mmCIF file of C-alpha atoms in Angstrom:
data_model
loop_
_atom_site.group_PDB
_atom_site.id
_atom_site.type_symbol
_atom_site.label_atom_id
_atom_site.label_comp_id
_atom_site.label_asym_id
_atom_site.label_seq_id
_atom_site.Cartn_x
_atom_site.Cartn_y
_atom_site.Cartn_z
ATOM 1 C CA UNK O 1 107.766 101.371 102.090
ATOM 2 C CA UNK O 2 108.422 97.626 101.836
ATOM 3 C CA UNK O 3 105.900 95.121 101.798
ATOM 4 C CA UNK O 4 105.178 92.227 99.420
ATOM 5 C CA UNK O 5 101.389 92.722 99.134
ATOM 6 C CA UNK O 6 100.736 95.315 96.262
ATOM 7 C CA UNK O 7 97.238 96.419 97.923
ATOM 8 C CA UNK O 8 98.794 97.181 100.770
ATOM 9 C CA UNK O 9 102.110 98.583 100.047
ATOM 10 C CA UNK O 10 100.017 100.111 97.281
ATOM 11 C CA UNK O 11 97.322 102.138 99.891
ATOM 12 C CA UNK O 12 100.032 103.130 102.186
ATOM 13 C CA UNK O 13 102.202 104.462 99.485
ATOM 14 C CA UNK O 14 99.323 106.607 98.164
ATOM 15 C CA UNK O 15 97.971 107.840 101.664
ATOM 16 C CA UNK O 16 101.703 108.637 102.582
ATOM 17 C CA UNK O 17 101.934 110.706 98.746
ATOM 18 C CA UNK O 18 98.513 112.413 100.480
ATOM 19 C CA UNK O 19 100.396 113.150 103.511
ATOM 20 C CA UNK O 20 103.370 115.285 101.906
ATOM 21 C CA UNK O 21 105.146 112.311 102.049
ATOM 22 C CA UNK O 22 107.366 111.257 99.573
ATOM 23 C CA UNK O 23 107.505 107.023 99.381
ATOM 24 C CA UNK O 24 109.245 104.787 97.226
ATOM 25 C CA UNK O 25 107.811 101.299 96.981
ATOM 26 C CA UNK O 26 109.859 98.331 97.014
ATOM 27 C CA UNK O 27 108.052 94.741 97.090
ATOM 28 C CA UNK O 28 111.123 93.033 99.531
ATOM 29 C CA UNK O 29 114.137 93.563 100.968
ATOM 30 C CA UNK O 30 116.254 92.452 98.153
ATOM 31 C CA UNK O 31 114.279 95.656 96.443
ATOM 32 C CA UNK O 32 114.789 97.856 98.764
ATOM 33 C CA UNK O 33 118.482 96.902 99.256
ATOM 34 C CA UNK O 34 118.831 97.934 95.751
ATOM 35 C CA UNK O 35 117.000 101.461 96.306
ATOM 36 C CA UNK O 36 119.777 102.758 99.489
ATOM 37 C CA UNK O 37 122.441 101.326 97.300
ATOM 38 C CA UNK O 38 121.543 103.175 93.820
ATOM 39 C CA UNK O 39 121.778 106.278 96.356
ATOM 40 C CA UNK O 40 118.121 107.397 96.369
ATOM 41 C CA UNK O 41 117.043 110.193 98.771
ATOM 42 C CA UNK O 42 116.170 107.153 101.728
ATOM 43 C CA UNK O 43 115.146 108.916 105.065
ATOM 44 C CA UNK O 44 113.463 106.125 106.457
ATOM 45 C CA UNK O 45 112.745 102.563 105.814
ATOM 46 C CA UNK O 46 109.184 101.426 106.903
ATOM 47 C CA UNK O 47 108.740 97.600 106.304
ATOM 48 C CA UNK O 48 106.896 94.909 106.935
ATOM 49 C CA UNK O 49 108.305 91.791 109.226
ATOM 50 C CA UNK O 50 106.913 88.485 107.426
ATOM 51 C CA UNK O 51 108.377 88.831 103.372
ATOM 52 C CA UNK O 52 108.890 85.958 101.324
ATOM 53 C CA UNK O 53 112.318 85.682 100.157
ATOM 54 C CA UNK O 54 116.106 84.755 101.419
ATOM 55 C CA UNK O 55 115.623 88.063 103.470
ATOM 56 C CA UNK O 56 112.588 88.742 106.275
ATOM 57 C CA UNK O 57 112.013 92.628 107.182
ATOM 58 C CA UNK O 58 114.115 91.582 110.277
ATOM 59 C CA UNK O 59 116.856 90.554 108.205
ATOM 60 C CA UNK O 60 116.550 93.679 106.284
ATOM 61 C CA UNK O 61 116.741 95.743 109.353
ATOM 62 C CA UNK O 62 119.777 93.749 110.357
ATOM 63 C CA UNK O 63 121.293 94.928 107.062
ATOM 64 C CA UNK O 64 120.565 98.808 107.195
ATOM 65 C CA UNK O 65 121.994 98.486 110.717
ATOM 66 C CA UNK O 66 125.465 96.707 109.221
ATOM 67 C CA UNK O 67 125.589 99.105 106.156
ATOM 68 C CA UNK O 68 123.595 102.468 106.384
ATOM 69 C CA UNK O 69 123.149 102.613 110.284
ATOM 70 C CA UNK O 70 121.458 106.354 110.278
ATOM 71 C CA UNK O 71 118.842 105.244 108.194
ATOM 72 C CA UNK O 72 116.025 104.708 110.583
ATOM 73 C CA UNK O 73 113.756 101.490 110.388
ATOM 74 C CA UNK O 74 110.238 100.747 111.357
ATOM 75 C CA UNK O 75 108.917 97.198 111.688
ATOM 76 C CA UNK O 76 105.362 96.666 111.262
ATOM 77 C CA UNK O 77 104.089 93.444 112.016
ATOM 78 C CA UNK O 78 101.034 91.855 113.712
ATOM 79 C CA UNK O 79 102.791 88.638 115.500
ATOM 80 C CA UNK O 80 103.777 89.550 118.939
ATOM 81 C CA UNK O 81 106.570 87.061 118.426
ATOM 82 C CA UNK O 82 108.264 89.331 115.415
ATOM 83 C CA UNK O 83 107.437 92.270 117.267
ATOM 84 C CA UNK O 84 109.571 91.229 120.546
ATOM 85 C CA UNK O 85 112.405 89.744 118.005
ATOM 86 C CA UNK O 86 112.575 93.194 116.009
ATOM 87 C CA UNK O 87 112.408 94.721 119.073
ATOM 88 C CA UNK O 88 115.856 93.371 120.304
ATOM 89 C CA UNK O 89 117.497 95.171 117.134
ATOM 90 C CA UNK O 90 119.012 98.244 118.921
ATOM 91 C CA UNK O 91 117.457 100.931 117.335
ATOM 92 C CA UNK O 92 114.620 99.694 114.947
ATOM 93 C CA UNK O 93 111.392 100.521 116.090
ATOM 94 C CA UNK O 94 107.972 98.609 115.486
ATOM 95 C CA UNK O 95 104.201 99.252 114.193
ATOM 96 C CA UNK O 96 101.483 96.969 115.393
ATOM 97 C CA UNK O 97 99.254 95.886 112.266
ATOM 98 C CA UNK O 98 96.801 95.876 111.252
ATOM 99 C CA UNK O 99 97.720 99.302 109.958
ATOM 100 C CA UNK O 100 96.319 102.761 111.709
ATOM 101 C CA UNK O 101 97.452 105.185 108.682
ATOM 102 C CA UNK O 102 97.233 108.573 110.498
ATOM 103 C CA UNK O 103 98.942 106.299 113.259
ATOM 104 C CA UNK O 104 101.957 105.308 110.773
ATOM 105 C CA UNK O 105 101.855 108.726 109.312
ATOM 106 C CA UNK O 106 102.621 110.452 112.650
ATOM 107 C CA UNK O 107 105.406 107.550 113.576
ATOM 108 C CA UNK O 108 106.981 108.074 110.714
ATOM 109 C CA UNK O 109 107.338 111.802 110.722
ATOM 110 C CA UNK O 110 108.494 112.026 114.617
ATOM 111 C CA UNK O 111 111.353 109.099 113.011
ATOM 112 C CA UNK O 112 112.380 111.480 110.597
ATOM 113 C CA UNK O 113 112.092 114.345 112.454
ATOM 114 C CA UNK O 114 113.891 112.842 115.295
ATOM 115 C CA UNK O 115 116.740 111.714 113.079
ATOM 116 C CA UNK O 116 117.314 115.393 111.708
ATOM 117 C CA UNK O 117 117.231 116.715 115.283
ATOM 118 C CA UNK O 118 120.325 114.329 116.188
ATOM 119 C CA UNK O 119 122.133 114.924 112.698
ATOM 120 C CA UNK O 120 122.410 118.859 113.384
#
């Protein structure tokens, strides 16, 4: 889960932990970068679009596409103008915000369970 506001990043992490779900938290992409690299157990990003920082959640999309292209990505982002952009990344998928958790929760599970399906 990437996203550079602690409240939210914060309240998804801990309704996702609720869920079964098992999220790490990373506050931008730089973070997160440095969470696939150190080889943690990553099977799925979920990020935010608009981060401060020399990388955007586009950008970091971009990356896990260049470097760890199974890993899926979800974009969430609330400008229809991201949304279309990080929708021309083949295979990153978006999440309108504001946030629908049971919404996320279910997108986020058919990723992962989509993504095993394909790896067998």
């Amino acid at each position: 889960m990437v996203d550079d506001e602690p409240a939210i990043r914060g309240v998804l992490c801990e309704f996702l932990s609720e869920c079964g779900l098992h999220p790490l938290a990373a506050e931008d992409a730089a973070h997160a970068i440095a969470i696939i690299e150190q080889g943690a157990g990553v099977d799925l990003v979920f990020s935010d679009v608009r981060m401060p920082g020399a990388m955007d959640g586009c950008g970091l999309a971009r990356w896990i596409l260049e470097h760890k292209p199974e890993l899926p990505v979800i974009l969430a982002t609330g400008d229809l103008g991201k949304a279309n952009a990080a929708a021309g990344l083949t295979g990153i998928e978006t999440f309108a915000k504001p946030y629908d958790f049971d919404a996320a929760v279910r997108k986020i599970r058919a990723t992962i369970a989509c993504r095993k399906s394909h790896a067998i």
